[in-house]
mmCIF file of C-alpha atoms in Angstrom:
data_model
loop_
_atom_site.group_PDB
_atom_site.id
_atom_site.type_symbol
_atom_site.label_atom_id
_atom_site.label_comp_id
_atom_site.label_asym_id
_atom_site.label_seq_id
_atom_site.Cartn_x
_atom_site.Cartn_y
_atom_site.Cartn_z
ATOM 1 C CA MET A 1 -53.655 50.460 83.709
ATOM 2 C CA VAL A 2 -52.420 51.679 80.303
ATOM 3 C CA ASN A 3 -50.194 48.450 78.630
ATOM 4 C CA ARG A 4 -48.174 48.804 75.428
ATOM 5 C CA HIS A 5 -46.823 45.838 74.299
ATOM 6 C CA PHE A 6 -44.776 44.350 71.846
ATOM 7 C CA MET A 7 -43.463 40.744 70.795
ATOM 8 C CA LEU A 8 -39.423 40.441 69.919
ATOM 9 C CA ALA A 9 -38.611 37.694 67.488
ATOM 10 C CA THR A 10 -37.821 34.416 68.107
ATOM 11 C CA ILE A 11 -34.996 32.370 66.945
ATOM 12 C CA ALA A 12 -35.126 29.020 66.202
ATOM 13 C CA ALA A 13 -33.066 26.118 68.298
ATOM 14 C CA SER A 14 -31.211 24.524 65.006
ATOM 15 C CA ILE A 15 -29.530 22.252 66.622
ATOM 16 C CA LEU A 16 -32.466 20.194 67.335
ATOM 17 C CA SER A 17 -34.085 20.440 64.165
ATOM 18 C CA ALA A 18 -35.006 16.942 63.279
ATOM 19 C CA CYS A 19 -34.103 16.080 59.709
ATOM 20 C CA GLY A 20 -34.026 12.849 57.360
ATOM 21 C CA GLY A 21 -33.131 10.440 54.873
ATOM 22 C CA GLY A 22 -30.481 9.044 53.567
ATOM 23 C CA SER A 23 -27.336 9.242 56.021
ATOM 24 C CA SER A 24 -25.344 6.474 57.228
ATOM 25 C CA GLY A 25 -24.464 5.128 61.063
ATOM 26 C CA GLY A 26 -21.653 6.656 63.287
ATOM 27 C CA SER A 27 -17.952 6.705 61.457
ATOM 28 C CA GLY A 28 -16.372 6.142 64.550
ATOM 29 C CA SER A 29 -13.224 8.990 65.963
ATOM 30 C CA THR A 30 -10.227 8.276 63.553
ATOM 31 C CA ALA A 31 -8.280 11.292 65.578
ATOM 32 C CA SER A 32 -5.945 10.364 68.910
ATOM 33 C CA PRO A 33 -5.255 13.111 71.693
ATOM 34 C CA SER A 34 -1.747 14.351 70.276
ATOM 35 C CA ASN A 35 -3.427 14.968 66.764
ATOM 36 C CA LEU A 36 -6.992 16.461 67.615
ATOM 37 C CA SER A 37 -7.031 19.064 64.758
ATOM 38 C CA ASP A 38 -8.409 22.908 65.674
ATOM 39 C CA ALA A 39 -11.811 22.396 65.396
ATOM 40 C CA GLN A 40 -11.532 19.443 67.516
ATOM 41 C CA LYS A 41 -9.629 21.111 70.332
ATOM 42 C CA SER A 42 -12.198 24.211 69.532
ATOM 43 C CA TYR A 43 -15.321 21.973 70.510
ATOM 44 C CA GLU A 44 -13.959 20.394 73.292
ATOM 45 C CA SER A 45 -13.208 23.251 75.138
ATOM 46 C CA PHE A 46 -16.772 23.886 74.718
ATOM 47 C CA ALA A 47 -18.223 20.106 74.738
ATOM 48 C CA LEU A 48 -16.762 18.087 76.882
ATOM 49 C CA ALA A 49 -18.903 18.449 80.430
ATOM 50 C CA SER A 50 -15.974 18.915 82.490
ATOM 51 C CA ASN A 51 -15.566 22.280 80.621
ATOM 52 C CA GLY A 52 -19.139 22.879 81.036
ATOM 53 C CA GLY A 53 -20.983 22.028 77.228
ATOM 54 C CA MET A 54 -22.232 24.252 74.868
ATOM 55 C CA HIS A 55 -25.545 26.082 75.098
ATOM 56 C CA TYR A 56 -27.792 27.314 72.502
ATOM 57 C CA LEU A 57 -29.573 29.983 73.907
ATOM 58 C CA SER A 58 -33.367 30.371 72.164
ATOM 59 C CA GLY A 59 -36.086 33.506 72.834
ATOM 60 C CA SER A 60 -39.395 34.974 72.037
ATOM 61 C CA LEU A 61 -40.232 37.492 74.647
ATOM 62 C CA SER A 62 -43.373 39.288 74.769
ATOM 63 C CA VAL A 63 -42.645 42.588 77.126
ATOM 64 C CA SER A 64 -45.161 45.054 78.167
ATOM 65 C CA THR A 65 -45.170 48.128 80.450
ATOM 66 C CA SER A 66 -47.875 49.775 82.960
ATOM 67 C CA SER A 67 -48.797 53.345 83.228
ATOM 68 C CA THR A 68 -46.095 53.777 86.323
ATOM 69 C CA GLY A 69 -43.328 52.513 83.646
ATOM 70 C CA ALA A 70 -43.306 49.203 85.516
ATOM 71 C CA LEU A 71 -41.949 46.608 82.638
ATOM 72 C CA SER A 72 -42.835 43.150 82.491
ATOM 73 C CA VAL A 73 -42.618 39.805 80.366
ATOM 74 C CA SER A 74 -45.494 38.017 79.911
ATOM 75 C CA PRO A 75 -45.602 34.222 81.284
ATOM 76 C CA ASN A 76 -46.025 33.305 77.527
ATOM 77 C CA SER A 77 -42.369 34.249 76.736
ATOM 78 C CA ALA A 78 -39.660 32.375 76.304
ATOM 79 C CA PHE A 79 -35.983 32.296 76.878
ATOM 80 C CA TYR A 80 -34.189 28.600 77.302
ATOM 81 C CA THR A 81 -30.929 26.999 76.270
ATOM 82 C CA ASP A 82 -30.088 23.849 74.768
ATOM 83 C CA ASP A 83 -27.416 22.566 76.588
ATOM 84 C CA SER A 84 -25.325 19.715 75.039
ATOM 85 C CA SER A 85 -22.392 17.882 76.437
ATOM 86 C CA ILE A 86 -20.175 14.630 76.077
ATOM 87 C CA ALA A 87 -18.327 13.269 79.226
ATOM 88 C CA GLN A 88 -15.046 11.959 76.979
ATOM 89 C CA SER A 89 -13.481 12.784 74.065
ATOM 90 C CA ALA A 90 -14.133 11.304 70.842
ATOM 91 C CA THR A 91 -10.754 10.048 70.821
ATOM 92 C CA ALA A 92 -11.935 7.421 72.535
ATOM 93 C CA GLY A 93 -14.349 6.253 70.492
ATOM 94 C CA THR A 94 -18.324 7.913 69.756
ATOM 95 C CA GLN A 95 -19.257 9.216 72.376
ATOM 96 C CA PRO A 96 -23.304 9.611 73.349
ATOM 97 C CA LEU A 97 -24.282 13.121 73.738
ATOM 98 C CA THR A 98 -26.413 14.314 76.306
ATOM 99 C CA VAL A 99 -28.965 16.948 75.600
ATOM 100 C CA THR A 100 -31.240 18.920 78.088
ATOM 101 C CA TYR A 101 -33.028 22.265 78.117
ATOM 102 C CA ALA A 102 -33.363 24.592 80.740
ATOM 103 C CA SER A 103 -34.890 28.216 80.916
ATOM 104 C CA VAL A 104 -32.374 30.970 81.206
ATOM 105 C CA SER A 105 -35.224 32.704 83.682
ATOM 106 C CA SER A 106 -36.535 31.457 86.833
ATOM 107 C CA ALA A 107 -40.067 33.366 85.680
ATOM 108 C CA LEU A 108 -40.410 31.252 82.463
ATOM 109 C CA GLN A 109 -40.372 27.839 81.413
ATOM 110 C CA VAL A 110 -39.140 25.627 78.097
ATOM 111 C CA PRO A 111 -42.167 25.429 75.441
ATOM 112 C CA ALA A 112 -43.246 22.634 74.530
ATOM 113 C CA LEU A 113 -40.559 20.837 72.302
ATOM 114 C CA THR A 114 -42.603 19.372 68.512
ATOM 115 C CA VAL A 115 -41.341 15.459 67.060
ATOM 116 C CA SER A 116 -40.275 15.919 63.778
ATOM 117 C CA ARG A 117 -40.905 13.025 61.212
ATOM 118 C CA LEU A 118 -38.214 12.169 58.190
ATOM 119 C CA LEU A 119 -38.145 9.719 55.653
ATOM 120 C CA VAL A 120 -35.076 6.698 56.084
ATOM 121 C CA ASN A 121 -34.915 3.884 53.661
ATOM 122 C CA GLY A 122 -38.345 3.865 52.853
ATOM 123 C CA ALA A 123 -40.224 4.170 56.139
ATOM 124 C CA VAL A 124 -41.116 7.414 58.242
ATOM 125 C CA TYR A 125 -39.466 8.025 61.793
ATOM 126 C CA SER A 126 -40.315 9.962 64.505
ATOM 127 C CA THR A 127 -37.249 12.051 66.407
ATOM 128 C CA ALA A 128 -36.488 11.661 70.150
ATOM 129 C CA VAL A 129 -37.529 14.221 72.443
ATOM 130 C CA PRO A 130 -34.839 15.297 74.189
ATOM 131 C CA PRO A 131 -31.887 14.819 70.736
ATOM 132 C CA GLN A 132 -30.314 11.352 70.984
ATOM 133 C CA VAL A 133 -26.857 11.987 69.303
ATOM 134 C CA ARG A 134 -23.515 10.304 68.519
ATOM 135 C CA VAL A 135 -20.381 11.918 68.198
ATOM 136 C CA SER A 136 -17.354 10.866 66.749
ATOM 137 C CA TYR A 137 -13.930 12.633 64.911
ATOM 138 C CA PRO A 138 -13.590 11.397 61.092
ATOM 139 C CA GLY A 139 -10.234 13.083 59.961
ATOM 140 C CA ALA A 140 -9.941 16.231 61.192
ATOM 141 C CA ASN A 141 -13.861 17.244 61.938
ATOM 142 C CA VAL A 142 -16.999 16.674 64.252
ATOM 143 C CA GLN A 143 -19.319 14.729 63.294
ATOM 144 C CA GLU A 144 -23.430 14.019 64.838
ATOM 145 C CA ASP A 145 -25.373 11.349 63.676
ATOM 146 C CA TYR A 146 -28.906 12.085 65.204
ATOM 147 C CA LEU A 147 -30.982 8.740 66.097
ATOM 148 C CA ALA A 148 -35.150 8.248 65.531
ATOM 149 C CA SER A 149 -37.030 7.673 68.794
ATOM 150 C CA ASP A 150 -36.433 3.776 68.278
ATOM 151 C CA GLY A 151 -33.071 4.963 69.519
ATOM 152 C CA LYS A 152 -30.732 3.334 66.556
ATOM 153 C CA THR A 153 -32.063 4.390 63.419
ATOM 154 C CA VAL A 154 -29.814 7.662 62.075
ATOM 155 C CA VAL A 155 -32.233 10.192 60.856
ATOM 156 C CA ARG A 156 -29.843 13.111 60.491
ATOM 157 C CA THR A 157 -25.704 13.734 60.182
ATOM 158 C CA LEU A 158 -24.492 16.654 60.630
ATOM 159 C CA LEU A 159 -20.228 17.278 59.784
ATOM 160 C CA GLY A 160 -18.903 19.759 61.960
ATOM 161 C CA THR A 161 -15.896 21.458 59.707
ATOM 162 C CA SER A 162 -15.196 25.141 61.983
ATOM 163 C CA TYR A 163 -15.000 25.777 65.554
ATOM 164 C CA SER A 164 -14.015 29.356 65.745
ATOM 165 C CA VAL A 165 -13.853 30.584 69.385
ATOM 166 C CA VAL A 166 -14.740 33.762 70.330
ATOM 167 C CA PRO A 167 -13.657 35.493 74.366
ATOM 168 C CA LEU A 168 -15.805 37.827 75.649
ATOM 169 C CA SER A 169 -14.659 40.045 78.475
ATOM 170 C CA GLY A 170 -16.327 44.040 79.557
ATOM 171 C CA LEU A 171 -19.578 44.912 79.125
ATOM 172 C CA ILE A 172 -22.012 42.808 77.818
ATOM 173 C CA SER A 173 -23.896 45.936 76.451
ATOM 174 C CA ALA A 174 -20.112 46.774 74.330
ATOM 175 C CA SER A 175 -19.698 42.969 73.241
ATOM 176 C CA PRO A 176 -19.549 42.089 69.200
ATOM 177 C CA ALA A 177 -22.375 43.010 66.946
ATOM 178 C CA GLU A 178 -22.275 39.856 65.445
ATOM 179 C CA LEU A 179 -22.943 37.871 68.702
ATOM 180 C CA PHE A 180 -26.089 40.207 69.157
ATOM 181 C CA ALA A 181 -27.647 40.488 65.422
ATOM 182 C CA ASN A 182 -27.406 35.908 65.689
ATOM 183 C CA ASN A 183 -28.361 34.562 68.766
ATOM 184 C CA ALA A 184 -30.813 34.964 71.287
ATOM 185 C CA VAL A 185 -28.632 37.464 73.399
ATOM 186 C CA GLY A 186 -29.713 39.724 70.681
ATOM 187 C CA LEU A 187 -33.191 40.124 71.860
ATOM 188 C CA LEU A 188 -31.943 41.390 75.743
ATOM 189 C CA THR A 189 -30.472 44.643 73.191
ATOM 190 C CA ASN A 190 -34.658 45.813 72.936
ATOM 191 C CA THR A 191 -35.988 48.381 75.428
ATOM 192 C CA LEU A 192 -39.354 49.645 75.917
ATOM 193 C CA ASN A 193 -40.205 53.129 77.001
ATOM 194 C CA GLY A 194 -36.792 53.501 78.317
ATOM 195 C CA GLN A 195 -36.471 50.414 80.221
ATOM 196 C CA SER A 196 -33.857 47.772 79.403
ATOM 197 C CA LEU A 197 -34.697 43.906 80.057
ATOM 198 C CA TYR A 198 -30.994 43.236 81.616
ATOM 199 C CA ASN A 199 -28.875 45.346 83.495
ATOM 200 C CA GLN A 200 -26.458 47.144 80.572
ATOM 201 C CA GLN A 201 -23.784 47.341 83.497
ATOM 202 C CA ALA A 202 -23.486 43.607 84.102
ATOM 203 C CA SER A 203 -20.218 42.115 82.505
ATOM 204 C CA TRP A 204 -18.920 39.076 81.353
ATOM 205 C CA GLN A 205 -17.958 36.681 83.824
ATOM 206 C CA THR A 206 -13.903 35.438 83.544
ATOM 207 C CA GLY A 207 -13.911 33.146 81.162
ATOM 208 C CA ALA A 208 -16.648 33.802 79.244
ATOM 209 C CA ALA A 209 -16.754 33.096 75.286
ATOM 210 C CA TYR A 210 -18.498 31.855 72.466
ATOM 211 C CA VAL A 211 -17.694 29.415 69.613
ATOM 212 C CA LYS A 212 -18.990 29.570 66.008
ATOM 213 C CA VAL A 213 -19.765 26.554 64.344
ATOM 214 C CA VAL A 214 -20.130 25.772 60.391
ATOM 215 C CA ARG A 215 -21.896 22.646 59.726
ATOM 216 C CA HIS A 216 -22.887 20.105 56.524
ATOM 217 C CA THR A 217 -25.793 18.011 55.989
ATOM 218 C CA VAL A 218 -24.197 14.427 54.974
ATOM 219 C CA GLY A 219 -27.536 12.533 52.935
ATOM 220 C CA ASP A 220 -30.257 13.881 51.795
ATOM 221 C CA GLU A 221 -32.478 14.956 55.016
ATOM 222 C CA ALA A 222 -36.280 14.057 53.871
ATOM 223 C CA TYR A 223 -38.874 16.006 56.632
ATOM 224 C CA THR A 224 -42.604 15.298 55.853
ATOM 225 C CA TYR A 225 -45.332 16.631 57.855
ATOM 226 C CA ASP A 226 -49.398 16.749 57.799
ATOM 227 C CA CYS A 227 -50.265 18.028 54.334
ATOM 228 C CA ALA A 228 -54.038 18.880 55.604
ATOM 229 C CA ALA A 229 -56.055 18.345 58.211
ATOM 230 C CA PRO A 230 -56.083 16.112 61.077
ATOM 231 C CA ALA A 231 -52.806 17.386 62.128
ATOM 232 C CA THR A 232 -51.373 14.837 64.183
ATOM 233 C CA THR A 233 -48.341 15.435 66.837
ATOM 234 C CA ALA A 234 -46.995 11.858 67.452
ATOM 235 C CA GLY A 235 -46.016 9.142 65.518
ATOM 236 C CA THR A 236 -45.065 7.999 61.894
ATOM 237 C CA ASN A 237 -48.443 8.812 59.844
ATOM 238 C CA PRO A 238 -49.085 11.800 58.872
ATOM 239 C CA THR A 239 -51.902 12.804 57.263
ATOM 240 C CA PRO A 240 -51.458 13.268 53.455
ATOM 241 C CA CYS A 241 -52.336 15.945 50.685
ATOM 242 C CA SER A 242 -54.797 13.124 48.827
ATOM 243 C CA ALA A 243 -55.971 9.833 50.089
ATOM 244 C CA THR A 244 -56.968 9.030 46.663
ATOM 245 C CA ILE A 245 -54.157 9.588 44.313
ATOM 246 C CA SER A 246 -51.680 7.006 44.469
ATOM 247 C CA THR A 247 -49.456 8.412 41.741
ATOM 248 C CA LEU A 248 -47.175 11.870 41.352
ATOM 249 C CA GLU A 249 -47.938 12.496 37.662
ATOM 250 C CA ASN A 250 -52.118 11.945 38.661
ATOM 251 C CA PHE A 251 -51.579 14.665 41.536
ATOM 252 C CA PHE A 252 -50.499 17.239 39.593
ATOM 253 C CA PRO A 253 -51.712 20.399 39.218
ATOM 254 C CA TYR A 254 -51.380 20.941 42.620
ATOM 255 C CA ALA A 255 -52.247 24.142 44.561
ATOM 256 C CA SER A 256 -50.394 24.506 48.122
ATOM 257 C CA THR A 257 -51.808 27.024 50.476
ATOM 258 C CA THR A 258 -48.682 26.351 52.667
ATOM 259 C CA ASP A 259 -46.030 27.956 50.023
ATOM 260 C CA GLY A 260 -49.091 30.130 48.060
ATOM 261 C CA LYS A 261 -48.661 28.455 44.497
ATOM 262 C CA THR A 262 -49.417 25.898 42.112
ATOM 263 C CA TYR A 263 -47.276 22.825 41.173
ATOM 264 C CA GLN A 264 -46.972 21.861 37.589
ATOM 265 C CA LEU A 265 -45.964 18.245 37.181
ATOM 266 C CA GLY A 266 -42.851 19.969 35.190
ATOM 267 C CA ASP A 267 -42.069 22.467 38.271
ATOM 268 C CA GLY A 268 -39.574 19.244 39.342
ATOM 269 C CA GLN A 269 -38.316 15.799 39.253
ATOM 270 C CA ILE A 270 -39.332 12.904 40.016
ATOM 271 C CA VAL A 271 -36.277 11.278 41.784
ATOM 272 C CA THR A 272 -35.925 8.238 44.667
ATOM 273 C CA LEU A 273 -35.439 10.192 47.949
ATOM 274 C CA ALA A 274 -35.087 8.377 51.073
ATOM 275 C CA GLY A 275 -36.142 5.134 49.590
ATOM 276 C CA MET A 276 -39.724 6.919 48.498
ATOM 277 C CA ARG A 277 -41.034 7.844 44.870
ATOM 278 C CA ALA A 278 -41.162 11.373 45.253
ATOM 279 C CA TRP A 279 -41.650 15.104 43.378
ATOM 280 C CA VAL A 280 -39.037 17.156 44.198
ATOM 281 C CA ALA A 281 -39.358 20.763 43.264
ATOM 282 C CA ASN A 282 -36.464 22.653 40.953
ATOM 283 C CA ALA A 283 -36.714 26.312 42.555
ATOM 284 C CA ALA A 284 -36.029 26.494 46.584
ATOM 285 C CA LEU A 285 -38.075 27.547 49.134
ATOM 286 C CA GLY A 286 -36.546 30.057 50.530
ATOM 287 C CA GLY A 287 -35.250 29.467 54.288
ATOM 288 C CA ALA A 288 -32.498 30.529 55.870
ATOM 289 C CA THR A 289 -31.074 26.548 55.037
ATOM 290 C CA THR A 290 -31.350 26.343 51.092
ATOM 291 C CA ASP A 291 -34.739 23.053 50.977
ATOM 292 C CA TYR A 292 -37.001 22.049 48.352
ATOM 293 C CA ARG A 293 -40.698 20.854 48.342
ATOM 294 C CA VAL A 294 -40.909 17.515 48.223
ATOM 295 C CA TYR A 295 -44.072 15.533 47.132
ATOM 296 C CA TYR A 296 -43.780 11.349 47.796
ATOM 297 C CA GLN A 297 -46.395 8.211 47.436
ATOM 298 C CA ASN A 298 -46.733 6.110 49.991
ATOM 299 C CA ASN A 299 -49.716 3.972 51.362
ATOM 300 C CA GLY A 300 -51.468 4.599 48.523
ATOM 301 C CA GLY A 301 -51.273 8.332 48.943
ATOM 302 C CA ILE A 302 -49.564 11.341 48.248
ATOM 303 C CA TYR A 303 -47.342 13.438 50.963
ATOM 304 C CA ALA A 304 -45.658 16.964 51.567
ATOM 305 C CA GLY A 305 -42.146 17.446 53.059
ATOM 306 C CA TYR A 306 -39.000 19.364 51.904
ATOM 307 C CA VAL A 307 -35.704 18.093 51.544
ATOM 308 C CA ILE A 308 -32.251 19.485 52.652
ATOM 309 C CA LYS A 309 -29.682 18.375 50.108
ATOM 310 C CA ASP A 310 -26.321 16.530 50.671
ATOM 311 C CA GLY A 311 -23.668 18.871 51.373
ATOM 312 C CA THR A 312 -25.554 21.799 52.139
ATOM 313 C CA THR A 313 -24.021 24.218 54.867
ATOM 314 C CA LEU A 314 -26.688 25.211 57.829
ATOM 315 C CA GLN A 315 -27.360 28.517 57.648
ATOM 316 C CA LEU A 316 -28.882 31.053 60.399
ATOM 317 C CA ALA A 317 -31.226 34.097 59.455
ATOM 318 C CA PRO A 318 -30.180 37.020 61.643
ATOM 319 C CA LEU A 319 -32.092 38.010 64.328
ATOM 320 C CA GLY A 320 -33.223 41.269 62.210
ATOM 321 C CA GLY A 321 -33.500 39.859 59.376
ATOM 322 C CA GLY A 322 -31.120 40.073 55.932
ATOM 323 C CA THR A 323 -28.486 37.793 54.431
ATOM 324 C CA PRO A 324 -28.317 34.162 56.178
ATOM 325 C CA GLN A 325 -25.127 33.187 57.025
ATOM 326 C CA ASP A 326 -23.013 30.026 57.615
ATOM 327 C CA ASN A 327 -22.210 30.381 62.161
ATOM 328 C CA TYR A 328 -24.485 29.287 64.625
ATOM 329 C CA TYR A 329 -23.545 30.807 67.886
ATOM 330 C CA PHE A 330 -22.917 28.725 71.129
ATOM 331 C CA LEU A 331 -22.415 30.023 74.640
ATOM 332 C CA ASN A 332 -19.589 28.272 77.009
ATOM 333 C CA SER A 333 -20.888 28.205 80.995
ATOM 334 C CA ALA A 334 -19.555 31.473 81.679
ATOM 335 C CA ALA A 335 -21.411 33.233 79.166
ATOM 336 C CA LEU A 336 -24.273 31.412 80.043
ATOM 337 C CA GLN A 337 -24.158 32.355 83.616
ATOM 338 C CA SER A 338 -23.450 36.082 82.917
ATOM 339 C CA ILE A 339 -26.685 36.468 81.020
ATOM 340 C CA LYS A 340 -28.541 34.858 83.834
ATOM 341 C CA SER A 341 -27.079 37.353 86.296
ATOM 342 C CA ALA A 342 -27.528 40.176 84.111
ATOM 343 C CA ILE A 343 -31.207 39.567 82.739
ATOM 344 C CA ALA A 344 -33.744 41.877 84.605
ATOM 345 C CA PHE A 345 -37.283 39.071 84.175
#
C-alpha cells in the first residue's frame, strides 16, 4: 500500500502560554451592568457560561492517503480546543475563569500540556495546568490574572482592550480569509490528492461567530527553562547554563545553541528583572510576540530565560507564515459545533 504523507502546521494556544514576572494581583471590577464598555459586552457575549464560553482552536494534523485514495489522519495528530468561561459577569466582582481542554475529533486526543516556569519577586514558580485565572474589569478593559500552581501567586497579567465580534453564516468554505489565516480552522483548507478534511458543503450553524481579541502584558513576564541537560518537566529548579559561574560578568562570552549565536556582555544590559539580577539582550529574539533573551543569577549559577516586557501587545503569527498581527481568534459554541459536524476525521 502506497501512502503519501504531509504535516499540517501547528498553531499555538497562546492563551495557555505561561509567562511571568512582576504582575500585581487582581484589581477587582469597576464596571456595573449598566455601564459595561463595548469590549466588556463583546467579551461577555462569548465568555459567560450561559452563552457557551470562548473556544480557542489548536491543531497539528498528519494526513495520508492510501493507494485506493482513502484519507486518514494519524492518531498522533491533534485538533483540540481550550474552552474557557466565567459563571457570571465580573461586574459582580473578580470571577474565576474555568478552563478545560477537549478534542474536536473523537478519533484524536488532547496532547500533553507542559508546565512553564516564571520568575516572580526573586523566586521561580510553576504554572497551573489547567490554568487558574481571575477575571476583572478595570475601567473599560478585561483583565486576566494567571496564578501559579500554588493558587495564589500572580505570575502573569493580561489586559484585553479590544473584543471585535464577527458573525459567521453560509458555507464554512466561504468564511472570512482572516479566520482561515489566523486560526486552526485554516488547517481544514488543506487537501491531499483532492481529498478534503471537512465537508465543503457544510454551513455555519445559526448564531456562529468568532471574536478577535487584542491583549497586552501588564508587568514584565520573565520565563525560565532548562538551559542544559538534564531536561526537567516540573518543579521550580530548571537546569542552569552553568552551576560554577555565579556572576553575569564572568559568564560572557556565551555561545547559545538555542539562538545560534555567541553573546557578549555588551550585547545587553544588566538589570533587576522580577527580583533577579539579570542580563537582558538589546536585540529582540524574533518571536511573534516581541521577546528578549535573558540570563540571570540564582543559587550560585547562571540560568536562561526570556522576557516579554511590560505593555507588549501579544501577537500571532499567521498559520502560513508572514507578518505577526495583534488579534487572537476565539470561536463561540455554535461555531465550534459547526466545525465538529463538518470535519471528516
